[in-house]
Each structure stands twice: as C-alpha cells, then as structure tokens.
Coordinates of C-alpha atoms (C1' of nucleotides) in Angstrom, one line a residue:
Chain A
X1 CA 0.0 0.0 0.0
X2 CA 2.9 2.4 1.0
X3 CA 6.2 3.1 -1.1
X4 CA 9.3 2.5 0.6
X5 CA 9.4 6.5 1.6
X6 CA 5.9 6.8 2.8
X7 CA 6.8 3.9 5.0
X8 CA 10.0 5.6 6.2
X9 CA 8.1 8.8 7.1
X10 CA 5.4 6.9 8.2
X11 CA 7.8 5.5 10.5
X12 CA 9.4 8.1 11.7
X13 CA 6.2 10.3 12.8
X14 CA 5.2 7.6 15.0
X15 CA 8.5 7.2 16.9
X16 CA 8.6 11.0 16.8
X17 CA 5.1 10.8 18.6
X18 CA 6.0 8.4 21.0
X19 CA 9.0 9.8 22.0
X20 CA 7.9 13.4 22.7
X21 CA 3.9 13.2 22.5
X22 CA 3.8 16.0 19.3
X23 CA 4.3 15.5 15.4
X24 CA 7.4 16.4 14.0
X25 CA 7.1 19.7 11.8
X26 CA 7.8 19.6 8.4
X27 CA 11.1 20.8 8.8
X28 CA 11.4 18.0 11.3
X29 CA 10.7 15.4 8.8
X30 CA 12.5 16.9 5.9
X31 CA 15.8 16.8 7.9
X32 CA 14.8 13.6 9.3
X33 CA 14.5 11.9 5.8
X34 CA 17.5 14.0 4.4
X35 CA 16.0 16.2 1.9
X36 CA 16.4 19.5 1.1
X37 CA 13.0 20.7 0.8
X38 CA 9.4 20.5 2.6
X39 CA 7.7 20.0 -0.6
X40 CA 8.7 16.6 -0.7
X41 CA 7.7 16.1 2.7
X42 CA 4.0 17.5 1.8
X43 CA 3.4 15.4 -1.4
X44 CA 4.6 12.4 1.0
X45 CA 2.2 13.3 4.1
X46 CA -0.5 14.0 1.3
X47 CA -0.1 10.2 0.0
X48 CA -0.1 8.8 3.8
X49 CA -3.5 10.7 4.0
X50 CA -5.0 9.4 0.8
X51 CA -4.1 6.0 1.9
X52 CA -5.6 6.3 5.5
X53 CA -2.8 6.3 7.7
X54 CA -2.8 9.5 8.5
X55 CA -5.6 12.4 9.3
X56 CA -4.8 15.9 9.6
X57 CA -6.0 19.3 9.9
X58 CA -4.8 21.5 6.8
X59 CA -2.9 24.8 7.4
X60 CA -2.5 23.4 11.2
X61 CA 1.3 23.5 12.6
X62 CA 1.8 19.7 13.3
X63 CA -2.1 18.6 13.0
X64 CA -0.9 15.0 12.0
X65 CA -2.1 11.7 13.5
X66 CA -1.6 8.5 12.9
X67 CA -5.0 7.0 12.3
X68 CA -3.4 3.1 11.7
X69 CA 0.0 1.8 10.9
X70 CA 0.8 -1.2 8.4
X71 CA 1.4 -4.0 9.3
X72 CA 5.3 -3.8 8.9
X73 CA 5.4 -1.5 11.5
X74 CA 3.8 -3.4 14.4
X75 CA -0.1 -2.7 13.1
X76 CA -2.9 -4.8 13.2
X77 CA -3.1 -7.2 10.5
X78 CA -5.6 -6.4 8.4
X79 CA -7.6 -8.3 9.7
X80 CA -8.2 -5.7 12.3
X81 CA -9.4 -2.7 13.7
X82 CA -8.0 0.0 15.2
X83 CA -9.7 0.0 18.5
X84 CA -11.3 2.8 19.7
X85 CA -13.9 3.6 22.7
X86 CA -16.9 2.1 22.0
X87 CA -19.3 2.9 25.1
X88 CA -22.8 2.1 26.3
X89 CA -24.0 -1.0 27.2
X90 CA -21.8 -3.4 24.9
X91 CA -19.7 -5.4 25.3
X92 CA -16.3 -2.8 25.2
X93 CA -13.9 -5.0 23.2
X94 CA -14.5 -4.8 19.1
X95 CA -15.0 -8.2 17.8
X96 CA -10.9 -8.8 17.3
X97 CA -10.7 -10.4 13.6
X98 CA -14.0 -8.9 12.7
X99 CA -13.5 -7.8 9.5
X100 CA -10.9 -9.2 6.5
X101 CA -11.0 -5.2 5.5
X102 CA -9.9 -2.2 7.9
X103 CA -12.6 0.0 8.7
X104 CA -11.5 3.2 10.1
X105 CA -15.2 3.6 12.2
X106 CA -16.7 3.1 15.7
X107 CA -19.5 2.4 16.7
X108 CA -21.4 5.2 19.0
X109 CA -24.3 4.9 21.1
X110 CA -27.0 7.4 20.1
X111 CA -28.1 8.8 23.7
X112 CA -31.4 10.6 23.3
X113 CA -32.0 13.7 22.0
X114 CA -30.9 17.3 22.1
X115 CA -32.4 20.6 22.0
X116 CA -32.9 23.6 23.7
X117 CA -34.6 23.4 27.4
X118 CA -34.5 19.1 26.8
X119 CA -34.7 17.6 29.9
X120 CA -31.0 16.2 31.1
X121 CA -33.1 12.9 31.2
X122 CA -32.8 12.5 27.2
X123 CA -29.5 11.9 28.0
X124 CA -29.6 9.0 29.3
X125 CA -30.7 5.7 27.4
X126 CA -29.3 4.5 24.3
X127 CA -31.4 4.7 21.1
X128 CA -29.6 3.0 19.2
X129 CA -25.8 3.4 17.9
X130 CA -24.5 4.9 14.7
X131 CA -21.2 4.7 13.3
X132 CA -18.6 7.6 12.7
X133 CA -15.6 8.1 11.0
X134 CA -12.4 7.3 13.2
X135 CA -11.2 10.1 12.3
X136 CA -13.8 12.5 13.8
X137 CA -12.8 11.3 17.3
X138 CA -9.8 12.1 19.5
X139 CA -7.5 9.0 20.0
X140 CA -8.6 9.2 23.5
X141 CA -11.4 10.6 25.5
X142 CA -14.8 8.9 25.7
X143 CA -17.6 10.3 22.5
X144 CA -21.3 9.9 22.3
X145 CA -23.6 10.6 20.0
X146 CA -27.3 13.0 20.3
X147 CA -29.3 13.5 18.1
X148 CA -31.0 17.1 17.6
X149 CA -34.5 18.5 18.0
X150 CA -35.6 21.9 16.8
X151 CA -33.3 24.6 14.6
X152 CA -32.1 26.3 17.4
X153 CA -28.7 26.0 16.1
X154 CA -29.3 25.9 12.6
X155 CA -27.0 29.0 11.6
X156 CA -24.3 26.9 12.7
X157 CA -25.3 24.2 9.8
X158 CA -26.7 21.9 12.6
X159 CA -30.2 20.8 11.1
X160 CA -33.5 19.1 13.0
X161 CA -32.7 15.5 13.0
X162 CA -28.6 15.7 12.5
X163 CA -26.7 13.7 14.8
X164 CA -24.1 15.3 16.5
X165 CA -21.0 13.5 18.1
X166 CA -19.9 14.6 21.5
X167 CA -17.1 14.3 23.3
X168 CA -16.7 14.1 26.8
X169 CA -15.0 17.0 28.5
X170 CA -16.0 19.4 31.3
X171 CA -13.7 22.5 29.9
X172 CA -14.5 24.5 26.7
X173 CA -13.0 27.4 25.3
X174 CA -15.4 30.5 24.2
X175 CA -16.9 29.7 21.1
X176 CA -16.9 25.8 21.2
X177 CA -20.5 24.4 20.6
X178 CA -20.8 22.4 23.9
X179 CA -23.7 20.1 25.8
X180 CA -23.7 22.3 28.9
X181 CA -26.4 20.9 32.1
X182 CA -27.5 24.1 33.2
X183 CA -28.4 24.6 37.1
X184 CA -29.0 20.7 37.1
X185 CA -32.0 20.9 35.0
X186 CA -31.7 21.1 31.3
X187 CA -29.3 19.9 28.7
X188 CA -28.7 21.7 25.8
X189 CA -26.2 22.5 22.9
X190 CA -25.4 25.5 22.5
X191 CA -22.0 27.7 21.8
X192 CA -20.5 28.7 25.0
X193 CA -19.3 32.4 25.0
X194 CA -17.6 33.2 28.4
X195 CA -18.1 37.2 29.6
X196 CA -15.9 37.9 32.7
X197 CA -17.0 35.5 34.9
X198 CA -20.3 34.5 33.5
X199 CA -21.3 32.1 30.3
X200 CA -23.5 32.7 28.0
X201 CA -25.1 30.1 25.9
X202 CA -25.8 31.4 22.7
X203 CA -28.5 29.6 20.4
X204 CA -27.6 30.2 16.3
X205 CA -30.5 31.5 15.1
X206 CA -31.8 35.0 15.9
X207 CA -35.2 33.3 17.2
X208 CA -34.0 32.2 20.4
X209 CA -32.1 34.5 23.0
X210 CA -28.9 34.5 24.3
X211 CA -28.7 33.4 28.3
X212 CA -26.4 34.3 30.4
X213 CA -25.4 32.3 33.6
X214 CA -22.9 32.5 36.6
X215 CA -20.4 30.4 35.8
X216 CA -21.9 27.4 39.0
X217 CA -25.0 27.2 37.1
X218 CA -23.5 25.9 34.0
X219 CA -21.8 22.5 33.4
X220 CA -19.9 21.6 30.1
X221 CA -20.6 17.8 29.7
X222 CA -19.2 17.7 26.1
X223 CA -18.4 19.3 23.2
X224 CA -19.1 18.9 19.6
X225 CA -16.9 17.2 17.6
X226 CA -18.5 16.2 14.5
X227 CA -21.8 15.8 12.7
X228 CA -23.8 13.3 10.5
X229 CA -26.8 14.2 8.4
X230 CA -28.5 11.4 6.4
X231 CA -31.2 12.6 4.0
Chain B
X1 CA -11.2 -20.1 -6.4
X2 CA -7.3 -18.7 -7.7
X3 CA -5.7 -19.8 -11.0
X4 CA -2.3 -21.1 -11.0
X5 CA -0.5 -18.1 -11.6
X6 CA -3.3 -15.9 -9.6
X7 CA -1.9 -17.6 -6.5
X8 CA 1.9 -17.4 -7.4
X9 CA 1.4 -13.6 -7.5
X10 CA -0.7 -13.0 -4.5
X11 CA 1.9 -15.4 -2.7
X12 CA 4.8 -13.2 -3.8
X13 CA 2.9 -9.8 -2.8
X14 CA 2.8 -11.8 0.6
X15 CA 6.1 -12.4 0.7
X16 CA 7.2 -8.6 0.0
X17 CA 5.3 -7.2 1.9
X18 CA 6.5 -9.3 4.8
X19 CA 9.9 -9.3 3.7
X20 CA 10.0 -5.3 3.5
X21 CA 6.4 -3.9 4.2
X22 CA 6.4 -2.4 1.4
X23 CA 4.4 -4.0 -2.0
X24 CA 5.8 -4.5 -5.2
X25 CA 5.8 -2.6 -8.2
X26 CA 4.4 -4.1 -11.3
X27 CA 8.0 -4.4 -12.6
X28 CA 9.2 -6.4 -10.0
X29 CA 6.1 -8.8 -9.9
X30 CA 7.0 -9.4 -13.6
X31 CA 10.3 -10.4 -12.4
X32 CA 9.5 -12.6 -10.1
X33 CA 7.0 -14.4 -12.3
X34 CA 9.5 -14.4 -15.2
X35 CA 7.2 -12.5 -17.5
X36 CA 8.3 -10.2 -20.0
X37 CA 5.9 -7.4 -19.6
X38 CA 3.9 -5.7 -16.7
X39 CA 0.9 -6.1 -18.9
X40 CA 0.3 -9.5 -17.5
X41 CA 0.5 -8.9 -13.9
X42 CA -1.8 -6.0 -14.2
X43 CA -4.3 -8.5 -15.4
X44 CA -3.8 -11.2 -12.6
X45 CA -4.2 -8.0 -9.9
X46 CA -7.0 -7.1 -11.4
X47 CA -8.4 -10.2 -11.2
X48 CA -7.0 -10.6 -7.6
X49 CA -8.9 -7.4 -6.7
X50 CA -12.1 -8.6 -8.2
X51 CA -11.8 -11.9 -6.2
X52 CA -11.4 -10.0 -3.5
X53 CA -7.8 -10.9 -2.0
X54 CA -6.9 -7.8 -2.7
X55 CA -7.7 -4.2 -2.4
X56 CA -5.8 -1.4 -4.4
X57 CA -5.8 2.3 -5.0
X58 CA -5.1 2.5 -9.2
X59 CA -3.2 4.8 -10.6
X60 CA -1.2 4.7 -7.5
X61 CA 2.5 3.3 -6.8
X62 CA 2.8 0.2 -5.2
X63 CA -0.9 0.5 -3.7
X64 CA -1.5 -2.8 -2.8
X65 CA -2.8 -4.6 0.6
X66 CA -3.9 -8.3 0.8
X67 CA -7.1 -8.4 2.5
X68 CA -7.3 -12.1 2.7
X69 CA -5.3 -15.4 2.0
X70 CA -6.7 -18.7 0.4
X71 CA -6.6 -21.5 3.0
X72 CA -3.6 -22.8 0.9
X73 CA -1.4 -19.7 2.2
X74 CA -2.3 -20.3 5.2
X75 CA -5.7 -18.1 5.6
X76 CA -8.6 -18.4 7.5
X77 CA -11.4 -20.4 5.9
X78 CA -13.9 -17.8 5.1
X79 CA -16.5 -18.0 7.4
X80 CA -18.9 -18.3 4.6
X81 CA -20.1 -15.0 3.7
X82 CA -18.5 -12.8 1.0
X83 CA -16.4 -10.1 2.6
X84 CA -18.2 -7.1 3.2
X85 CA -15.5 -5.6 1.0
X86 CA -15.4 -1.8 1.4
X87 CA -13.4 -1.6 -1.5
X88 CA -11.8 1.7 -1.9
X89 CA -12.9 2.1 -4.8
X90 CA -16.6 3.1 -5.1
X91 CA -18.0 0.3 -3.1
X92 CA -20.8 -1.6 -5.1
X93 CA -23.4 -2.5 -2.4
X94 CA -23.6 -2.7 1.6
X95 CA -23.0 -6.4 2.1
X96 CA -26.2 -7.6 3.0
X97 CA -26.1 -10.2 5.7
X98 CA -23.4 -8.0 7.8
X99 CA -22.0 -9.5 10.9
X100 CA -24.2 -8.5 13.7
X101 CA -21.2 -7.3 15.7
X102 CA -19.4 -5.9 12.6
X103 CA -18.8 -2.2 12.9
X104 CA -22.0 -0.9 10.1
X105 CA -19.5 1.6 8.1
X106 CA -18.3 1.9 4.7
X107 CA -15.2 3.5 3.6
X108 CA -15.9 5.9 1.0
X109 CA -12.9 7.7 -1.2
X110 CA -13.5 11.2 -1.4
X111 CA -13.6 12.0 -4.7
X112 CA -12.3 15.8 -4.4
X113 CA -14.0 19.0 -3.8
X114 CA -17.1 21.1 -5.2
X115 CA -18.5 23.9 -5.1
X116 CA -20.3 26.6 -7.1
X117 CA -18.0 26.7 -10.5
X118 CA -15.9 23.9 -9.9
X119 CA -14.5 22.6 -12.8
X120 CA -15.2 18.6 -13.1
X121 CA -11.6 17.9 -13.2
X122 CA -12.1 18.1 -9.5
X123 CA -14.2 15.4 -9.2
X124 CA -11.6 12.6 -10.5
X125 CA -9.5 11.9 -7.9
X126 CA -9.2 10.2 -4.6
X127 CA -8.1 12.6 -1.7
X128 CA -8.5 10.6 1.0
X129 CA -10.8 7.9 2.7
X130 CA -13.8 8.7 4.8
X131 CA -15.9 5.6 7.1
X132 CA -19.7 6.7 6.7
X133 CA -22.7 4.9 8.6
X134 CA -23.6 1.8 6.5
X135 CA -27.3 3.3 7.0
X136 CA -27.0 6.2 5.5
X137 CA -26.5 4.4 2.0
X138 CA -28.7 2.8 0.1
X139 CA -28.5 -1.1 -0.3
X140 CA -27.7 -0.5 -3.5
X141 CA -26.1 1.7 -6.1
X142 CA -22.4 3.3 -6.0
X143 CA -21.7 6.1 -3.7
X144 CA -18.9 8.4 -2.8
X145 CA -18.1 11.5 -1.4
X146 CA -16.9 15.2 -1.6
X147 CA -15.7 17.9 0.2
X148 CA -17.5 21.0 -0.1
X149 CA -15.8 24.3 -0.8
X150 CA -17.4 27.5 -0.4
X151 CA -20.7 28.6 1.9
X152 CA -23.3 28.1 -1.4
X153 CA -25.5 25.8 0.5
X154 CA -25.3 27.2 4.0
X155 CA -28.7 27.8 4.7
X156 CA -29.4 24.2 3.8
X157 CA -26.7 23.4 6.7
X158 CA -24.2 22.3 4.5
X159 CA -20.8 24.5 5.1
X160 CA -17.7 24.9 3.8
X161 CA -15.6 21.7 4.8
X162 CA -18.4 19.4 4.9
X163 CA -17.6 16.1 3.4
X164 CA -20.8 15.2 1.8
X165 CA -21.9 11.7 0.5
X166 CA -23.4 11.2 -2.4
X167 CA -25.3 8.4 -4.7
X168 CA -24.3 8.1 -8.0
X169 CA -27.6 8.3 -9.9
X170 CA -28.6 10.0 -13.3
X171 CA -32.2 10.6 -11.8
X172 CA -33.3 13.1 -8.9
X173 CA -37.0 15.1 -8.2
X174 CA -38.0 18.3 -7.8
X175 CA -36.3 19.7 -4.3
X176 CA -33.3 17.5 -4.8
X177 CA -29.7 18.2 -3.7
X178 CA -27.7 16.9 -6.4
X179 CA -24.8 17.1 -8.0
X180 CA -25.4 18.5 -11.5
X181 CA -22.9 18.8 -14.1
X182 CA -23.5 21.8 -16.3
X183 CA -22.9 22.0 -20.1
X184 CA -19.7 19.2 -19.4
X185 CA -18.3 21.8 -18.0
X186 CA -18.5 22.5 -14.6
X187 CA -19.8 20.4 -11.6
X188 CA -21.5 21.9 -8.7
X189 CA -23.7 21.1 -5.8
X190 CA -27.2 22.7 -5.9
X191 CA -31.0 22.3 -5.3
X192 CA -32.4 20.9 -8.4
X193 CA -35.7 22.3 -9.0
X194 CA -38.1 21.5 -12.5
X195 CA -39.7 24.4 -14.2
X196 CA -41.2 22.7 -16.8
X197 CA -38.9 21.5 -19.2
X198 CA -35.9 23.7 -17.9
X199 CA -34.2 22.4 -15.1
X200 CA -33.0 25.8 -11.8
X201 CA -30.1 25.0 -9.8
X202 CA -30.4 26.9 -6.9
X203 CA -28.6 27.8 -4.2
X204 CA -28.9 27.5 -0.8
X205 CA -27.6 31.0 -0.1
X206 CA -29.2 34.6 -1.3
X207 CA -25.5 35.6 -2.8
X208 CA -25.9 33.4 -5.1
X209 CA -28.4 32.9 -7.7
X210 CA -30.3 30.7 -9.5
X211 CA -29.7 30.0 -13.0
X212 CA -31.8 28.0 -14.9
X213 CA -30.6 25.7 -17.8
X214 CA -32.4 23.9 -20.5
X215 CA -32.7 20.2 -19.4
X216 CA -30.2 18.9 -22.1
X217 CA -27.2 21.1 -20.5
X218 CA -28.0 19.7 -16.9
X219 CA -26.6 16.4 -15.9
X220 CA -27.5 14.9 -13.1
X221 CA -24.3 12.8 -11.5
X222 CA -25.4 12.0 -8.2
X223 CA -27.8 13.0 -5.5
X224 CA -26.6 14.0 -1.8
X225 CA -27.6 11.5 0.9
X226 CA -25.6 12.3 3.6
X227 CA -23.3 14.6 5.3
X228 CA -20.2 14.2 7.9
X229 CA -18.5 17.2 9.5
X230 CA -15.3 17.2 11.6
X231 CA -15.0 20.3 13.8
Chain C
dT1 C1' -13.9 -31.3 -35.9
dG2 C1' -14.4 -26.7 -35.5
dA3 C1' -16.3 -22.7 -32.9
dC4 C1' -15.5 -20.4 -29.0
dC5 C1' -13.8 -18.8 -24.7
dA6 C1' -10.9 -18.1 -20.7
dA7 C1' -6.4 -17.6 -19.1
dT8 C1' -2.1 -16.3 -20.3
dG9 C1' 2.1 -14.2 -22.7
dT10 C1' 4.1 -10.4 -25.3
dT11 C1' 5.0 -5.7 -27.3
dG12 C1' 5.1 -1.1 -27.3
dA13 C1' 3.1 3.2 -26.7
dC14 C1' 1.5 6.4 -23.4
dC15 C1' 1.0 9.0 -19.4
dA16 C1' 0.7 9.5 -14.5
dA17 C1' 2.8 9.3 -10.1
dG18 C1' 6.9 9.5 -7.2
dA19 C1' 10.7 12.0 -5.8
dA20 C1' 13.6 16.0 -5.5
dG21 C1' 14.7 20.9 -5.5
dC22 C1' 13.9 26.0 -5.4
dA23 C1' 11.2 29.9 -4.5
dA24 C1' 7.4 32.5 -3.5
dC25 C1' 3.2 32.8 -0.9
dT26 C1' -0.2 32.5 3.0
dG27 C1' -2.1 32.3 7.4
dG28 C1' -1.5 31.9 12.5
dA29 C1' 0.8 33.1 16.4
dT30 C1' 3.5 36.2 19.1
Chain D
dA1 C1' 4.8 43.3 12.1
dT2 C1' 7.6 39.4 12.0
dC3 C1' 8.5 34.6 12.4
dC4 C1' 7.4 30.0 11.5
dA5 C1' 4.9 26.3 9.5
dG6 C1' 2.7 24.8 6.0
dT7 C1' 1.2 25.4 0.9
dT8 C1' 1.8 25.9 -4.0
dG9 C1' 3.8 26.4 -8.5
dC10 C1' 7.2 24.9 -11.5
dT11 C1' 10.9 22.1 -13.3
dT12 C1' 13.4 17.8 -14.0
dC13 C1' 14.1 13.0 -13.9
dT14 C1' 12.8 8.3 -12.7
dT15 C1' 9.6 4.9 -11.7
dG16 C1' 5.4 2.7 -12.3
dG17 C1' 0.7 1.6 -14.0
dT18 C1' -2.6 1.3 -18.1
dC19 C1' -4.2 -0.2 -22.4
dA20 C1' -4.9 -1.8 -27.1
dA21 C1' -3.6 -5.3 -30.1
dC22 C1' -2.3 -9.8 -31.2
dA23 C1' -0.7 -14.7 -30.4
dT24 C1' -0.9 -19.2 -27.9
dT25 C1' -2.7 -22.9 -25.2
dG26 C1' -6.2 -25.8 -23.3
dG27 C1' -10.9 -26.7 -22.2
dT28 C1' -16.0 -27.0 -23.4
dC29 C1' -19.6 -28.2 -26.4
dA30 C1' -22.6 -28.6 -30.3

DNA sequence: TGACCAATGTTGACCAAGAAGCAACTGGAT
DNA sequence: ATCCAGTTGCTTCTTGGTCAACATTGGTCA
C-alpha cells in the first residue's frame, strides 16, 4: 500500500510521537529523511493521507495523526481494527478479527436527543448506535452521539434530525459548541461564549435568546466534535 | 477459487510485503513471475482485486494490501459470507447479511472537492478515505463523497468543509440536492428544482443565484444523501 | 472437428505518479 | 509586524501503471 518512503516517514512520525507526544514539523521530517526541501515532505504526508494512515488538519502546525500503521510497522493485520472507545452497554472490546477489510469507524451509542430546554433525562438511554468516522474522534477521551431536536442552532449548519457527536469533556474554550447541564436541569447544545466570569449560551439563530449564567450554574458535559446528516 | 498463476502472484505480494512492508511494483512482480511485460500482472491484480484478495488504490505506486489469504497460504477459511468488501474504490453495495457485531460503516474515497464553479476535473481523484454509517446508504447503487468548498449551500446546513456523500444516480425530483454537471463543463452542488422543461439549480444561499438551464445542459451525477462534519 | 472462450504471454506506446529541488506565498501566532 | 509552519507552483528526472492489439494454449460443447 505504501512506497518504501511513505513507510519511512510513516515510521518516523510515529517514533517522533512516542517519543515526545507532538508530530514532528515539516522541517522536522525533511531533515529527518534528508531532503532538502518541505515540498517533498508535503506530497509524501498528502499520499499517507489518501491512503488512511494518517488524518490531519490543513494549514494546522503539526495537525498530523496516525490514524493506523501497516502492518510492517507493528499494526494490526488487516484483519483488524483500530480500536477505539466504543461505550454504552456493549460489550467494550470490538470483535478482534472482525472484518478481512480495515474499517476506520466506531461504533457510538446514540443517547437521546438534544435541544434547547431538553430535559437532562434524554441523556440518558441508548437509542440505538450509529457509526462515525475514526477520524472525527480524539484518540482518547470517551464520545457519544445525540441526536437534535428543533433549529435552534441551525446557523451553525446543525439541522432538525442531525446527529451530532460529543465528546466528553468538562472545559470548553469560548466559542466551542458544547452540551452544557445548566443549574441541574436542562441539557442543551449551545455555543459557549464566556463574559468575565459568566457564560453565555448562545443559540444560532436569531429566534431564540442569548442566556447568560454565573459560571456554577452551568456544566460543560461535552463538546461537539463532529456531525452526521442522512437525508 | 485462484488460477495457478493468480496464487503465485498473490503469494509473492505476501512475501514482499513481509519481507520489506512495502508492496511490489508491477516491474518487480514481472520479475519474479518471469514474464516479460507488466501487462500480464496487471491483469492477474486485477483479477486478484475482483476476487477479492486484494484491495488497491489504481493509478497509484505500489498500492497494494492483501485483504485475505486462500486456505492454501495459510488463511482463515472464510467464514462463509462474502467479505463485506469496502473496497476503496466506489464500493458496489452494503453487504447484505453484515455481521451483527461488525462495525456498520463503509469507507468511502473522497472524490475531491465542489463547489459553485468547480470545474469537473475536480471530481476525478481520490483525496483521502472517509468511514460513513452503512445506514446512510442505500443497499444498492455506488456512492462516494466530496468535500464542499465555499458557503453556497449554508442555509441548507451544509458548510464549507463538509464532506458530503453522495449516490451516484442520473435521476433526482424536484427539491433534490444533487450534483449537476452543467454543459460538461462544470460540476456543482445545488437544489435541483423542474420548471417545466428547464431544469434551476439553486442555491442554498441569497448571494448566489439561480440559474436555470435547458434540461439537455444539466446532468445529473449524483444526488446527496448524507453529510459528515469534523469540527 | 471446428467454434468459442478463458487464461495467459508479449510488445510497445503512453501517461501518471513518485521523488527532489527552489522559490514564492499565506495564514497563525506572538 | 515578523516569524514560522505549511502550501503551492514549477521544473526535472525516474519509476510505475494502463491499455490496445495480437498470439498461444487448453478446455467445453454442439
């Protein structure tokens, strides 16, 4: 699948992310692979990604990750699965030889729905479980999926009916699109806009107001990290 | 099952790929089979890749990865089923009797970007691999997907960066999202709407406007069903 | 026996991709 | 505003994959 230089860069991003927990640069790699120029280093990293071994994040400093390694390189055989949290009442392991083809995808439990003012109890019971792309999830940290009722956040491209994906974090920087619990009651996804000392959850679309909450009152359970829209 | 000369080459892939995790070129598998031309051996991996042992990305160096061994190299008897081969090349159908704990997903190659304007070229070649939910395709008919440039379709929720999937068809109704190829010239992602015989492409966006086309310059390619974002 | 087909072998032309280098440009971060 | 990382265009050379055309061999079947 890889030529003999994709494997060696291949290679050598994963030690370099061992050893000191950050991709290498591209200078990094181009010195590491003894070339004179990043442009070979960029046609290389775009190859890796075509081929699935690699996602990254475009124009990002050092947004590389390894997604799966060959098997040369101590990967699963194919016959495997890059193993990723799969929560909610199943069984946790992924069926080990499940598949003779990789599939880079995990399972997620859908848990209820979302909306504005939706009781936190939504949030509770699996619906059912959808599958998303590995590479919408962080390689660690636990994900879920909700679906969403109502267009209170349809300027932000997030449709009646879309499922969103959630990740499981209590921090959020102003302007992520977070599940917050607010004062215990009511779940809802919104984007989080801290003001001094306060947060304010702001809806996208004009229709519904702005709130603002001292900062107790509000709880980030998770924040949005991808989206899937069947039609 | 394998011819003769079907299983000499798929055993020699094996054995490269082993011996230096990296997959032959087409030259050296005509070595080793003591053939004068790569013509051959294009023919048995074609043939390989239609039996599914193999899975390949063509056009591409060296892209090759067994997916499965006969019994006689020492595979797994297939447990009976036909692979649910996500082959990365425009996947023919979503096996039907899937594995109940088989991860429902399909890798998809993402076929390049569109937009408003984009000029069809775009559309030709594989960027990279997405895993969409297996239910948001239909059980039959070819799909893949594209990356949307530009904020044309916003107000339908679908923004710039969105990968969206679509179903290869020549067919779509009133209302619509497909993608239309216009006079052979340019590809683009619009609301197909019928006024009488003329065909509107719309956007979903008040910059931009509709144009309307007679229905022999409008080509319909495929018709959106789904949509993955990555924040 | 002859028609036919599938698998294979071969040639040669053709073009695309891989690899490398240099330089200019862009976009974030400080 | 400047630095740094990444992106892109362009050139050159090498390697690698595709395809049409034609030939050979061995089986199947009327």
């Amino acid at each position: 699948m890889l030529t003999k230089k994709q494997l060696d860069l291949l290679e050598f991003i994963q030690k370099r992310v061992k050893r000191d927990g950050v991709p290498p640069s591209f200078d990094e790699m181009k010195t590491a692979l003894n070339l004179r120029s990043k442009s070979g280093i960029h046609r290389l990293i775009t190859a890796l990604e075509e081929r699935g071994f690699i996602r990254r994040l475009a124009h990002r400093a050092r947004a590389i990750e390894i997604v799966r390694l060959p098997e040369s390189l101590g990967g699963e055989p194919t016959t495997g699965f890059v193993p990723r949290v799969i929560r909610g009442d199943r069984p946790a392991s992924i069926p080990a030889n499940a598949d003779p083809v990789t599939i880079q995808a995990v399972e997620l439990p859908v848990m209820g729905r979302i909306a504005a003012g939706v009781p936190i109890e939504a949030i509770s019971q699996v619906s059912h479980q959808v599958a998303v792309p590995a590479q919408m999830l962080s390689s660690s940290g636990e994900h879920y999926a909700l679906e969403v009722k109502g267009d209170s956040m349809i300027d932000a491209g997030i449709n009646d009916g879309d499922v969103v994906v959630i990740r499981e974090t209590s921090v959020a920087d102003s302007g992520d699109i977070v599940v917050a619990l607010v004062k215990d009651h009511e779940a809802t996804l919104k984007r989080l806009m801290r003001r001094g000392s306060a947060i304010a959850l702001e809806a996208a679309n004009p229709a519904y107001e702005t709130r603002v909450y001292p900062q107790e009152q509000v709880k980030v359970q998770g924040r949005l990290v991808g989206l899937i829209r069947t039609y």
